[in-house]
Short mmCIF file of N, CA, C and O in Angstrom, two decimals:
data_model
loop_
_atom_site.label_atom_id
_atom_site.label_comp_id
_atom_site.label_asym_id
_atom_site.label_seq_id
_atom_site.Cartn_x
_atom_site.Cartn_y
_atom_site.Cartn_z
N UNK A 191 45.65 -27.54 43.52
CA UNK A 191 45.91 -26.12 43.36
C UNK A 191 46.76 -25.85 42.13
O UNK A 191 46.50 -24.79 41.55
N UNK A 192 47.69 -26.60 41.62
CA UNK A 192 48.38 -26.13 41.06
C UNK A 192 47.81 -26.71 39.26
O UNK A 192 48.14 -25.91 38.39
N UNK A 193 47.23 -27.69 38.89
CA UNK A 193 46.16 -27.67 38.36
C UNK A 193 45.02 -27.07 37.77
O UNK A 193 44.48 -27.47 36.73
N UNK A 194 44.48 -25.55 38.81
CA UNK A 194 43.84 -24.50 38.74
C UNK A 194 45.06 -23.47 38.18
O UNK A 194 44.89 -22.71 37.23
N UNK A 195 46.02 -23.55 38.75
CA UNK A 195 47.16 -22.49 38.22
C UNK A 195 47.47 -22.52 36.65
O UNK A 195 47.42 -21.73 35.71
N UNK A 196 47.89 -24.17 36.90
CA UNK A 196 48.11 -24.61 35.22
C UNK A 196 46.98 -24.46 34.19
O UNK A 196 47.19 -24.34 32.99
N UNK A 197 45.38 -24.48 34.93
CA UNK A 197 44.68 -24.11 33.72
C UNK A 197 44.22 -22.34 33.47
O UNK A 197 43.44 -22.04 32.57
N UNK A 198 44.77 -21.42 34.27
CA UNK A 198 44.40 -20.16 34.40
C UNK A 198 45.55 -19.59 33.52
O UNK A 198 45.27 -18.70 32.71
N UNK A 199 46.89 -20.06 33.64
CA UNK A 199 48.33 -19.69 32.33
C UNK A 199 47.67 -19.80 31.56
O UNK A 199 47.24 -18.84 30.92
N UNK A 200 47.28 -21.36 31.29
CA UNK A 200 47.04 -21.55 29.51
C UNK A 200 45.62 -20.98 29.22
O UNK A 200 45.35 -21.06 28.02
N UNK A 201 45.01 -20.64 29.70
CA UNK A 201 43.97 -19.74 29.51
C UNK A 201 44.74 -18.33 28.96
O UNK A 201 44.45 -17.83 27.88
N UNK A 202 45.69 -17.79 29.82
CA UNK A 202 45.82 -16.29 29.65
C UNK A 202 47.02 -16.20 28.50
O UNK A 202 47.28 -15.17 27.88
N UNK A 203 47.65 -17.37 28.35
CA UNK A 203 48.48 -17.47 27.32
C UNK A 203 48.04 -17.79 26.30
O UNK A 203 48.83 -17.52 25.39
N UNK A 204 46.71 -18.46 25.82
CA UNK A 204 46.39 -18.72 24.99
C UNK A 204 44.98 -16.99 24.75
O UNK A 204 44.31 -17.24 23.74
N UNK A 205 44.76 -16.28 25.07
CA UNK A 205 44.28 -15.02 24.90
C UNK A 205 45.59 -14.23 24.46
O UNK A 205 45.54 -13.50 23.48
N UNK A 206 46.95 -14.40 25.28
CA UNK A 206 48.19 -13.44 24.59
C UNK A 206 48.21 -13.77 23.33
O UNK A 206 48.31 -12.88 22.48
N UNK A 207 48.12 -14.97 23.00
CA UNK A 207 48.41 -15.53 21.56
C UNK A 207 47.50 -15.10 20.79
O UNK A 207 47.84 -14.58 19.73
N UNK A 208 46.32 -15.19 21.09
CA UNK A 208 45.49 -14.41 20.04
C UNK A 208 44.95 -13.20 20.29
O UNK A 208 43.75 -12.92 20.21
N UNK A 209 45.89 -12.43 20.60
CA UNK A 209 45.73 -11.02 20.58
C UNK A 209 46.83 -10.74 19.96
O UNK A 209 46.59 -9.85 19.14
N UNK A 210 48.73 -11.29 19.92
CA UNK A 210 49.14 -11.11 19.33
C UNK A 210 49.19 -11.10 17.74
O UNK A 210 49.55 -10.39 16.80
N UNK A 211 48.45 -12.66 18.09
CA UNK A 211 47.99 -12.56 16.37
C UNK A 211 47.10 -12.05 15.81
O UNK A 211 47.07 -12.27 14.60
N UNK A 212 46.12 -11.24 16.32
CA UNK A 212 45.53 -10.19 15.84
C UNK A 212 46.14 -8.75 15.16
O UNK A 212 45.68 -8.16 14.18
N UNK A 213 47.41 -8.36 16.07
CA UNK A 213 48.14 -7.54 16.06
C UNK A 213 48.95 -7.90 15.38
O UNK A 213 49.81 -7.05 15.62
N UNK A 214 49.36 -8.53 14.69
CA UNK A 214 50.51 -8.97 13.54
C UNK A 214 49.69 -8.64 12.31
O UNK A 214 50.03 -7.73 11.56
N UNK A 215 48.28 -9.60 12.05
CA UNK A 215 47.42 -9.56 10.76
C UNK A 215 47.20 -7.93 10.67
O UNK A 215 47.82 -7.30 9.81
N UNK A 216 46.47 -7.39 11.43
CA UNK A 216 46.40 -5.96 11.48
C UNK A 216 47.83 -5.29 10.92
O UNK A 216 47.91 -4.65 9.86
N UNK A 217 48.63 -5.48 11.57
CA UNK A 217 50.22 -4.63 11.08
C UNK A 217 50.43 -5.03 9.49
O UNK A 217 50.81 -4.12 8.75
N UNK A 218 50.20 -6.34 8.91
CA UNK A 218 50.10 -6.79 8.17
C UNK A 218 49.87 -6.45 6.54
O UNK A 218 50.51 -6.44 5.49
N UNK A 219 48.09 -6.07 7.22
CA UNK A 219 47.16 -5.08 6.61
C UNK A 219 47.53 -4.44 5.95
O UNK A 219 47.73 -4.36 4.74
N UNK A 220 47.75 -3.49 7.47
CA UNK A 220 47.91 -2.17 7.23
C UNK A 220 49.31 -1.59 6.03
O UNK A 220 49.23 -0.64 5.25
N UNK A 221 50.32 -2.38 6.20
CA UNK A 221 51.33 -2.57 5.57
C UNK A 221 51.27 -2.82 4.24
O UNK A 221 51.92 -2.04 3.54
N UNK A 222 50.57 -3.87 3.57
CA UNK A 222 50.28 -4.56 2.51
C UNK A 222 48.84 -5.00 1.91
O UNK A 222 48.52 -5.96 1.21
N UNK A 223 47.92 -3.66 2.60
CA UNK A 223 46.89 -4.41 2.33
C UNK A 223 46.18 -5.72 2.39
O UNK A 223 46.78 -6.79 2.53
N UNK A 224 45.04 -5.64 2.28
CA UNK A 224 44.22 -6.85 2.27
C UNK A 224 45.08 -8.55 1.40
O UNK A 224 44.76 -8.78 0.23
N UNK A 225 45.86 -9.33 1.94
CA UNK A 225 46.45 -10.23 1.48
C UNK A 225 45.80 -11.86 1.99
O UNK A 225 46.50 -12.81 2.36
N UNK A 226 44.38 -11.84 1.89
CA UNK A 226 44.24 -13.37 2.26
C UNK A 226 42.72 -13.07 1.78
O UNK A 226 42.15 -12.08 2.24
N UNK A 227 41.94 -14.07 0.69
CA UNK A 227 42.84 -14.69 -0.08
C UNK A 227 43.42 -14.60 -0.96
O UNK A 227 42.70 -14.13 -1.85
N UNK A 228 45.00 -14.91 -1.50
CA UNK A 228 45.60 -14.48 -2.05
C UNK A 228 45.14 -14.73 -3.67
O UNK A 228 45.32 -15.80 -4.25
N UNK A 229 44.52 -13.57 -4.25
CA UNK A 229 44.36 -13.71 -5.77
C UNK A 229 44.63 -12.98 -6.61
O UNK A 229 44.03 -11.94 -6.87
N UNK A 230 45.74 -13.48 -7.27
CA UNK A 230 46.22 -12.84 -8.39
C UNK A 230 45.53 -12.95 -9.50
O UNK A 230 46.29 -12.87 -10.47
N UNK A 231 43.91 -13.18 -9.93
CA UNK A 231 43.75 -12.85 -11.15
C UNK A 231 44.26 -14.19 -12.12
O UNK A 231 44.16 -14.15 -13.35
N UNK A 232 44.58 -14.88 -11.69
CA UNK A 232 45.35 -15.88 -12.38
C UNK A 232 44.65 -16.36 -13.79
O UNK A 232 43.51 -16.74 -13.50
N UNK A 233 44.90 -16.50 -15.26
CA UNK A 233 43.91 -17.08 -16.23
C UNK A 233 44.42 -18.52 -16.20
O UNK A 233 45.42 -18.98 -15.65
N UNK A 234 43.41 -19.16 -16.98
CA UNK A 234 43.32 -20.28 -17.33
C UNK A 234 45.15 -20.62 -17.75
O UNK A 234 45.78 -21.54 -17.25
N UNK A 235 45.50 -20.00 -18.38
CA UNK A 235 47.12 -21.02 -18.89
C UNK A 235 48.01 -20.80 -17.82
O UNK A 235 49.04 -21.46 -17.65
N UNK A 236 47.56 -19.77 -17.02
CA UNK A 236 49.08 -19.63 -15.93
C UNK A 236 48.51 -20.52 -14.74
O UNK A 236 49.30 -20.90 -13.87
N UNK A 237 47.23 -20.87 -14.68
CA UNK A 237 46.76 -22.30 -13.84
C UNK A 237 47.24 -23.62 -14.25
O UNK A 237 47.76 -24.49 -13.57
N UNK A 238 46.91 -23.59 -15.79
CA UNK A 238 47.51 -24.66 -16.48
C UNK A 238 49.38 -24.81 -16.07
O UNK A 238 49.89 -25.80 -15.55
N UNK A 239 50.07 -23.56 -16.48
CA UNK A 239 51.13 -23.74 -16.08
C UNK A 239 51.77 -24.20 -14.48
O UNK A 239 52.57 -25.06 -14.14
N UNK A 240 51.29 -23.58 -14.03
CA UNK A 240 51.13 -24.00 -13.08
C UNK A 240 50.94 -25.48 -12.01
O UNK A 240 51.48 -25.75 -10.94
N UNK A 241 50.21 -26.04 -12.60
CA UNK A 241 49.76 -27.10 -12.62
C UNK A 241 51.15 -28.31 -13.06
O UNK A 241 51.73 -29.14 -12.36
N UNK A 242 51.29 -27.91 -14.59
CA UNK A 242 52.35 -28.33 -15.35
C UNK A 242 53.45 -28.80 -14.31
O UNK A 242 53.76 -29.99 -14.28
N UNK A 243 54.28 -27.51 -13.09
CA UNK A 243 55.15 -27.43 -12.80
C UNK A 243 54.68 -28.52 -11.01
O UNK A 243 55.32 -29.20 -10.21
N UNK A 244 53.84 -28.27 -11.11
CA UNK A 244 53.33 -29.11 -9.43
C UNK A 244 53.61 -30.18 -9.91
O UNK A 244 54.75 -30.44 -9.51
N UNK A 245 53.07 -31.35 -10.83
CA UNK A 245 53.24 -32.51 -11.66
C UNK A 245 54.64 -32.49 -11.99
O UNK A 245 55.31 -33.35 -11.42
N UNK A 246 55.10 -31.89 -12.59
CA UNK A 246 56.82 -32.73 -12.45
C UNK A 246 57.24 -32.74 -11.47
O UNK A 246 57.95 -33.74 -11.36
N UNK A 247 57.24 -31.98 -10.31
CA UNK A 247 58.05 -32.05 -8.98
C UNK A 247 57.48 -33.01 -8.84
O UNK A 247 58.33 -33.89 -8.99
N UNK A 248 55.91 -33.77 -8.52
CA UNK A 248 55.87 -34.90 -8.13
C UNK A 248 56.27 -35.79 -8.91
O UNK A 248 56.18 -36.87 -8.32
N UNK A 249 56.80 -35.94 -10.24
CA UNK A 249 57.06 -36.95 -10.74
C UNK A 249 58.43 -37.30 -10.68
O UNK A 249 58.83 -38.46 -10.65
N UNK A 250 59.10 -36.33 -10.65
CA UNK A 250 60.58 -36.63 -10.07
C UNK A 250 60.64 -37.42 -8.56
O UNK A 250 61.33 -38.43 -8.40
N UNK A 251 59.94 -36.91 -7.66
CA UNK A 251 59.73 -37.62 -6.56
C UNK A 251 59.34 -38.88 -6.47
O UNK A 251 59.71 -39.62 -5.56
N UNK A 252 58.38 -39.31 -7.63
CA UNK A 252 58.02 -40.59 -7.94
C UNK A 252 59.08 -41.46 -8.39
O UNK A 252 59.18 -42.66 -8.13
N UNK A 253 59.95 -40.66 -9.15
CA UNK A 253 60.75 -41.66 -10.10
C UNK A 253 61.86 -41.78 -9.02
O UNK A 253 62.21 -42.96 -8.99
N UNK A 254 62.49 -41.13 -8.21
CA UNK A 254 63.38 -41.23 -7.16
C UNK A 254 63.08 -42.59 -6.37
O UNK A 254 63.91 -43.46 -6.10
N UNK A 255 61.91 -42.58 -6.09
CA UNK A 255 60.83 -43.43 -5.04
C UNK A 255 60.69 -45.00 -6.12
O UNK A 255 59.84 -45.83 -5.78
N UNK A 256 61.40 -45.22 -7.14
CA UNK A 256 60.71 -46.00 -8.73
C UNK A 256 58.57 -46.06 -8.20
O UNK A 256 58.09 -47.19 -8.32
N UNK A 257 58.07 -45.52 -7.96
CA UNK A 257 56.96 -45.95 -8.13
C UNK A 257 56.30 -45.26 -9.77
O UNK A 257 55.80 -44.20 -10.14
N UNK A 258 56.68 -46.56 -10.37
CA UNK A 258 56.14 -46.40 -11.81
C UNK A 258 55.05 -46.24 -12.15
O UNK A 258 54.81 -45.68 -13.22
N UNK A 259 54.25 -46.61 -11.50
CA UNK A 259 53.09 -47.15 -12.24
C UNK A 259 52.07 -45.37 -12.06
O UNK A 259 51.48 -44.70 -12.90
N UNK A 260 52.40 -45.12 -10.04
CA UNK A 260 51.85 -43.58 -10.39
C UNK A 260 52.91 -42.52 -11.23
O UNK A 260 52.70 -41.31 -11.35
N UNK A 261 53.95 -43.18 -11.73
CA UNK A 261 54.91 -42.55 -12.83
C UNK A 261 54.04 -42.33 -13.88
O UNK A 261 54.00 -41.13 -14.14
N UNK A 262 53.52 -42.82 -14.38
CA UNK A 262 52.40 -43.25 -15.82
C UNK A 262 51.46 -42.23 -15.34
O UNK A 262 51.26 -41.35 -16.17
N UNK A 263 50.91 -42.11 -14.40
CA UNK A 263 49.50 -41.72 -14.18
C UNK A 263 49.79 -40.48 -14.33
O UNK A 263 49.01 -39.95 -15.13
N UNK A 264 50.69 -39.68 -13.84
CA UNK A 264 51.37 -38.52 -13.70
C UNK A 264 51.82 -38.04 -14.86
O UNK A 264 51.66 -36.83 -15.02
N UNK A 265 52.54 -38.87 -16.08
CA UNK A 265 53.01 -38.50 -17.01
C UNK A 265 52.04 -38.38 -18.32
O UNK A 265 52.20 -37.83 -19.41
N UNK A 266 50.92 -39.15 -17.73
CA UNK A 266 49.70 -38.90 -18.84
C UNK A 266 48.80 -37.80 -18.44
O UNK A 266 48.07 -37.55 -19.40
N UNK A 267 48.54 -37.06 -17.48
CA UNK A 267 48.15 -36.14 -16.95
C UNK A 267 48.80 -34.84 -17.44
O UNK A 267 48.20 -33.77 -17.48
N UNK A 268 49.96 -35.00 -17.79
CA UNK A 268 51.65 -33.97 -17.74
C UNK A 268 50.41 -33.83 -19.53
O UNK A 268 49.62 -32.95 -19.86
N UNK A 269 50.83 -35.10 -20.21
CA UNK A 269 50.53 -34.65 -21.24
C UNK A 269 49.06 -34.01 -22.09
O UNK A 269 48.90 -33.54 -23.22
N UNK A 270 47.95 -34.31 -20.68
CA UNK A 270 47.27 -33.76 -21.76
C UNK A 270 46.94 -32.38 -21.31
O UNK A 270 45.98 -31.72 -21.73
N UNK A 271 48.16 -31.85 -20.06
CA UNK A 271 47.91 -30.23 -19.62
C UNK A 271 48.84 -29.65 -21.00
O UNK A 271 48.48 -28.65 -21.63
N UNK A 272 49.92 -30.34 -21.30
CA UNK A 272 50.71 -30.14 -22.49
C UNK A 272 49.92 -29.51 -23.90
O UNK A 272 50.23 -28.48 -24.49
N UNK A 273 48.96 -30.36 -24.20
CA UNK A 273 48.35 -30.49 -25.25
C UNK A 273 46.84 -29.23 -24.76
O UNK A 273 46.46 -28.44 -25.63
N UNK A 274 46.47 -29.23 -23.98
CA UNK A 274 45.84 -28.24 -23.93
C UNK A 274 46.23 -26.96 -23.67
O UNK A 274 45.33 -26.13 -23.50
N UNK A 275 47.82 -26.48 -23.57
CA UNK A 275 48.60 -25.50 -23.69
C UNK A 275 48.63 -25.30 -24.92
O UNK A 275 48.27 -24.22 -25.40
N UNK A 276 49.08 -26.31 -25.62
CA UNK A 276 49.12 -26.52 -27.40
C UNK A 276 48.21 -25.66 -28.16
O UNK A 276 48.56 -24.66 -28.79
N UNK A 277 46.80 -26.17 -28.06
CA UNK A 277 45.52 -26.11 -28.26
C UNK A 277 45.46 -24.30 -28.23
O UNK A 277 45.31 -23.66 -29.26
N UNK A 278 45.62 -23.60 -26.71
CA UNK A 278 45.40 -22.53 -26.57
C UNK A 278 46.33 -21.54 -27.62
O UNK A 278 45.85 -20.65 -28.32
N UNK A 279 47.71 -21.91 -27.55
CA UNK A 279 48.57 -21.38 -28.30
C UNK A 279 48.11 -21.14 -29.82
O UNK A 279 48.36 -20.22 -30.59
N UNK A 280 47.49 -22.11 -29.93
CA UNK A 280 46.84 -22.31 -31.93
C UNK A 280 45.75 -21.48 -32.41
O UNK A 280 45.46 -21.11 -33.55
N UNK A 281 44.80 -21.09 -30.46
CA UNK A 281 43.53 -20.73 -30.98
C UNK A 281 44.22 -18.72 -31.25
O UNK A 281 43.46 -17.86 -31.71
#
């Protein structure tokens, strides 16, 4: 019996849950408009930049960690988002 109980909660708790979260996204919305997925329009160098800044956080993490070798892999990557920043700047 109590088995049947325990699966009839999580049944009705798991319908509260997604009705609440229906009612949040909706409030959401309505609030801020359409926000998923989130696109800002982004161009090519603020991806690049972007990018730039994901790669050093991991490389600091690397170098904390000494794993050198994906130190290298990371830092040659760093440079040729560098150089194709370069590149854009010239054209």
């Amino acid at each position: 019996m109590d088995n049947i109980l325990d699966n009839w909660n999580n049944e009705r708790f798991d319908k509260y849950i997604d009705q609440l979260t229906d009612l949040v996204f909706k409030k959401l919305i309505e609030k801020y408009g359409p926000i998923y997925p989130l696109n800002f329009g982004m161009d090519n160098e603020e991806i690049l930049i972007s990018e730039l800044a994901r790669l050093n956080t991991i490389l600091c993490m690397l170098e904390e960690t000494e794993q050198f070798e994906k130190c290298a892999i990371v830092k040659n990557r760093i440079r040729n988002i560098e150089a194709t920043l370069k590149n854009m700047d010239n054209d």
